[in-house]
Structure formats: structure tokens, C-alpha cells
Amino acid sequence: NAGVMQNPRHLVRRRGQEARLRCSPMKGHSHVYWYRQLPEEGLKFMVYLQKENIIDESGMPKERFSAEFPKEGPSILRIQQVVRGDSAAYFCASSQTSGGDYNEQFFGPGTRLTVL
Amino acid sequence: SQQGEEDPQALSIQEGENATMNCSYKTSINNLQWYRQNSGRGLVHLILIRSNEREKHSGRLRVTLDTSKKSSSLLITASRAADTASYFCATSRRQGAQKLVFGQGTRLTINP
């Protein structure tokens, strides 16, 4: 059973370009979370999605950032018109159904975005 | 919003010694979890403690939780060079599928 997969692992963009980060959750997982980690800092929650629905986007910047988790295919985090401050590691995590007391989140290896 | 804070920010000890890291948070929680992150890698879940628990063990790991002080500690006994990593606490306010709020982390270095 493959773990959470993210691609690309490294992404370099120039200011003003678009960045697309992909996340394939673990098999059987229907919940996806995106986190951002700046150097030497902890992870900051961005958005929580289920298939075709955004459940919580309280950590997502209001402009330039969007996320989706379509019925088929991976979850996509999209950053338009990137700026240098967007340079960070972006981690995706997935978990099983929402029922029950606790659902462990399994993390992917991350995508390291560098904006030149 | 709640925000976990770990201390110390960095800890360097000799192999075989015990390492203790602390975490504080600001709001009520359902559970608190500890994660390890090796340099340049994703996070690995270590242990979860619920708000109604005070202490939990897993192998060489011991976690305590004091909800009155809104704090937790992670003890790694008989440390090994392979324990070198960053350690983060993360809290969840409710049960079920929920976002995690992470602390800043403690960078642990185990010297051989």
C-alpha cells in the first residue's frame, strides 16, 4: 500500500508564474490536508478537502491560492502569480473517514517550491 | 487561534542520554500528537495522547499531558544517533478528521 505521494518533489518558478502541486492520498483515504512549512518553522494548516468539497480553508491566503480534490485524480494546490514569499515546503496529508475518535494523518514527502 | 510552542528550540545531547522536549498550547484540545521530521523529509507520526489521558508510553517514548497548564512533554530515553531529527507537537481541537496546529519544533541532535 503506497503512502501519500506528492509531485513534483522540487519545483522552481519565476515570479509571476503559476505553481501546481499534486497530492495522491493513500488508498482508501478520502480526506486531504495541505500544510505549508517555512524554513526552521513548524507546519501551518492551509486547507482541508474531501472529494469534490472544501471543508476548511481557513489557513489559505485569500488571493492567488486555490485547492481542489476532484472525484477522480489527485488533489491539486495551485498558486497563481507566485512571489518569493511563497517559497516553502508544501506538505499534503491524508486520513480515512471522519467517523471515530481520531484519524491519523499520514504525510507525504512534500514539494519544495523555490521562487526565483 | 491556538499555537503550539516547543522548548527548547534546539537540544544537543550525547548518545545514550535522555532527551526531554516540551510543548505548550493556548486553547482547549481533543488530543495532542508528536511528530518527527528528518531533515528534508515528511513527518512521521510518533504518538497521540487524548485530553483525558495524563501519560502514555510507546517503546522509548514517554508523553505526558497537563491540560491545566496546557502543556505536554516528550521524553526519549536511551537516545540513539538515529533519533536526530526535528520534533513537533500538534494539537487538534475536536475528534475526527481535523486540521492540526503545529508548534515550531525542537531540533534534536544526538552526538555519537
JSON list of N, CA and C in Angstrom, two decimals, chain A residues 6-7 17-18 22 25 27 48-50 52-53 62 65 69 76 94-95 98 104-106 110 115-116:
[
{"chain": "A", "resi": 6, "resn": "GLN", "atom": "N", "xyz": [3.42, 12.83, -3.45]},
{"chain": "A", "resi": 6, "resn": "GLN", "atom": "CA", "xyz": [3.38, 14.22, -3.88]},
{"chain": "A", "resi": 6, "resn": "GLN", "atom": "C", "xyz": [4.34, 14.41, -5.05]},
{"chain": "A", "resi": 7, "resn": "ASN", "atom": "N", "xyz": [3.91, 15.21, -6.00]},
{"chain": "A", "resi": 7, "resn": "ASN", "atom": "CA", "xyz": [4.84, 15.56, -7.08]},
{"chain": "A", "resi": 7, "resn": "ASN", "atom": "C", "xyz": [4.51, 16.95, -7.60]},
{"chain": "A", "resi": 17, "resn": "GLN", "atom": "N", "xyz": [4.85, 33.37, -12.30]},
{"chain": "A", "resi": 17, "resn": "GLN", "atom": "CA", "xyz": [4.40, 32.12, -12.90]},
{"chain": "A", "resi": 17, "resn": "GLN", "atom": "C", "xyz": [3.41, 31.42, -11.98]},
{"chain": "A", "resi": 18, "resn": "GLU", "atom": "N", "xyz": [2.87, 30.32, -12.48]},
{"chain": "A", "resi": 18, "resn": "GLU", "atom": "CA", "xyz": [1.94, 29.52, -11.69]},
{"chain": "A", "resi": 18, "resn": "GLU", "atom": "C", "xyz": [2.63, 28.26, -11.20]},
{"chain": "A", "resi": 22, "resn": "ARG", "atom": "N", "xyz": [0.76, 18.54, -6.68]},
{"chain": "A", "resi": 22, "resn": "ARG", "atom": "CA", "xyz": [-0.18, 17.42, -6.72]},
{"chain": "A", "resi": 22, "resn": "ARG", "atom": "C", "xyz": [0.00, 16.50, -5.52]},
{"chain": "A", "resi": 25, "resn": "PRO", "atom": "N", "xyz": [-3.60, 10.80, -2.23]},
{"chain": "A", "resi": 25, "resn": "PRO", "atom": "CA", "xyz": [-3.70, 10.27, -0.87]},
{"chain": "A", "resi": 25, "resn": "PRO", "atom": "C", "xyz": [-3.48, 8.76, -0.85]},
{"chain": "A", "resi": 27, "resn": "LYS", "atom": "N", "xyz": [-4.39, 4.91, -0.43]},
{"chain": "A", "resi": 27, "resn": "LYS", "atom": "CA", "xyz": [-5.54, 4.17, -0.91]},
{"chain": "A", "resi": 27, "resn": "LYS", "atom": "C", "xyz": [-6.57, 4.05, 0.21]},
{"chain": "A", "resi": 48, "resn": "TYR", "atom": "N", "xyz": [-8.36, 21.89, 4.06]},
{"chain": "A", "resi": 48, "resn": "TYR", "atom": "CA", "xyz": [-8.79, 20.51, 4.29]},
{"chain": "A", "resi": 48, "resn": "TYR", "atom": "C", "xyz": [-9.90, 20.22, 3.27]},
{"chain": "A", "resi": 49, "resn": "LEU", "atom": "N", "xyz": [-9.74, 19.14, 2.52]},
{"chain": "A", "resi": 49, "resn": "LEU", "atom": "CA", "xyz": [-10.70, 18.81, 1.48]},
{"chain": "A", "resi": 49, "resn": "LEU", "atom": "C", "xyz": [-11.14, 17.36, 1.58]},
{"chain": "A", "resi": 50, "resn": "GLN", "atom": "N", "xyz": [-12.36, 17.13, 1.19]},
{"chain": "A", "resi": 50, "resn": "GLN", "atom": "CA", "xyz": [-12.84, 15.79, 0.87]},
{"chain": "A", "resi": 50, "resn": "GLN", "atom": "C", "xyz": [-13.13, 15.78, -0.62]},
{"chain": "A", "resi": 52, "resn": "GLU", "atom": "N", "xyz": [-14.32, 16.45, -3.92]},
{"chain": "A", "resi": 52, "resn": "GLU", "atom": "CA", "xyz": [-15.16, 17.48, -4.54]},
{"chain": "A", "resi": 52, "resn": "GLU", "atom": "C", "xyz": [-15.65, 18.55, -3.56]},
{"chain": "A", "resi": 53, "resn": "ASN", "atom": "N", "xyz": [-15.14, 18.56, -2.35]},
{"chain": "A", "resi": 53, "resn": "ASN", "atom": "CA", "xyz": [-15.59, 19.57, -1.38]},
{"chain": "A", "resi": 53, "resn": "ASN", "atom": "C", "xyz": [-14.42, 20.16, -0.61]},
{"chain": "A", "resi": 62, "resn": "LYS", "atom": "N", "xyz": [-6.23, 34.47, 0.85]},
{"chain": "A", "resi": 62, "resn": "LYS", "atom": "CA", "xyz": [-7.45, 34.78, 0.10]},
{"chain": "A", "resi": 62, "resn": "LYS", "atom": "C", "xyz": [-7.19, 34.94, -1.38]},
{"chain": "A", "resi": 65, "resn": "PHE", "atom": "N", "xyz": [-4.18, 31.64, -4.18]},
{"chain": "A", "resi": 65, "resn": "PHE", "atom": "CA", "xyz": [-4.12, 30.23, -3.79]},
{"chain": "A", "resi": 65, "resn": "PHE", "atom": "C", "xyz": [-5.49, 29.59, -3.98]},
{"chain": "A", "resi": 69, "resn": "PHE", "atom": "N", "xyz": [-9.96, 18.85, -4.97]},
{"chain": "A", "resi": 69, "resn": "PHE", "atom": "CA", "xyz": [-9.80, 17.41, -4.81]},
{"chain": "A", "resi": 69, "resn": "PHE", "atom": "C", "xyz": [-10.93, 16.80, -5.63]},
{"chain": "A", "resi": 76, "resn": "ILE", "atom": "N", "xyz": [-5.03, 19.00, -6.01]},
{"chain": "A", "resi": 76, "resn": "ILE", "atom": "CA", "xyz": [-4.15, 19.99, -6.59]},
{"chain": "A", "resi": 76, "resn": "ILE", "atom": "C", "xyz": [-4.16, 21.25, -5.72]},
{"chain": "A", "resi": 94, "resn": "SER", "atom": "N", "xyz": [-3.13, 12.77, 4.35]},
{"chain": "A", "resi": 94, "resn": "SER", "atom": "CA", "xyz": [-4.44, 12.19, 4.11]},
{"chain": "A", "resi": 94, "resn": "SER", "atom": "C", "xyz": [-4.86, 11.36, 5.32]},
{"chain": "A", "resi": 95, "resn": "SER", "atom": "N", "xyz": [-6.17, 11.18, 5.46]},
{"chain": "A", "resi": 95, "resn": "SER", "atom": "CA", "xyz": [-6.70, 10.36, 6.53]},
{"chain": "A", "resi": 95, "resn": "SER", "atom": "C", "xyz": [-7.94, 9.65, 6.01]},
{"chain": "A", "resi": 98, "resn": "SER", "atom": "N", "xyz": [-14.23, 10.42, 8.40]},
{"chain": "A", "resi": 98, "resn": "SER", "atom": "CA", "xyz": [-14.29, 11.36, 9.51]},
{"chain": "A", "resi": 98, "resn": "SER", "atom": "C", "xyz": [-14.88, 10.72, 10.76]},
{"chain": "A", "resi": 104, "resn": "GLU", "atom": "N", "xyz": [-5.56, 9.33, 12.14]},
{"chain": "A", "resi": 104, "resn": "GLU", "atom": "CA", "xyz": [-4.17, 9.71, 11.96]},
{"chain": "A", "resi": 104, "resn": "GLU", "atom": "C", "xyz": [-3.97, 10.27, 10.56]},
{"chain": "A", "resi": 105, "resn": "GLN", "atom": "N", "xyz": [-3.23, 11.34, 10.50]},
{"chain": "A", "resi": 105, "resn": "GLN", "atom": "CA", "xyz": [-2.89, 11.93, 9.22]},
{"chain": "A", "resi": 105, "resn": "GLN", "atom": "C", "xyz": [-1.53, 11.40, 8.78]},
{"chain": "A", "resi": 106, "resn": "PHE", "atom": "N", "xyz": [-1.48, 10.88, 7.58]},
{"chain": "A", "resi": 106, "resn": "PHE", "atom": "CA", "xyz": [-0.24, 10.36, 7.01]},
{"chain": "A", "resi": 106, "resn": "PHE", "atom": "C", "xyz": [0.29, 11.40, 6.03]},
{"chain": "A", "resi": 110, "resn": "GLY", "atom": "N", "xyz": [6.43, 15.90, 0.64]},
{"chain": "A", "resi": 110, "resn": "GLY", "atom": "CA", "xyz": [6.47, 17.34, 0.45]},
{"chain": "A", "resi": 110, "resn": "GLY", "atom": "C", "xyz": [6.95, 17.75, -0.94]},
{"chain": "A", "resi": 115, "resn": "VAL", "atom": "N", "xyz": [10.91, 30.08, -5.50]},
{"chain": "A", "resi": 115, "resn": "VAL", "atom": "CA", "xyz": [10.52, 31.14, -6.42]},
{"chain": "A", "resi": 115, "resn": "VAL", "atom": "C", "xyz": [11.72, 32.06, -6.62]},
{"chain": "A", "resi": 116, "resn": "LEU", "atom": "N", "xyz": [12.15, 32.16, -7.87]},
{"chain": "A", "resi": 116, "resn": "LEU", "atom": "CA", "xyz": [13.33, 32.99, -8.18]},
{"chain": "A", "resi": 116, "resn": "LEU", "atom": "C", "xyz": [12.95, 34.44, -8.42]}
]
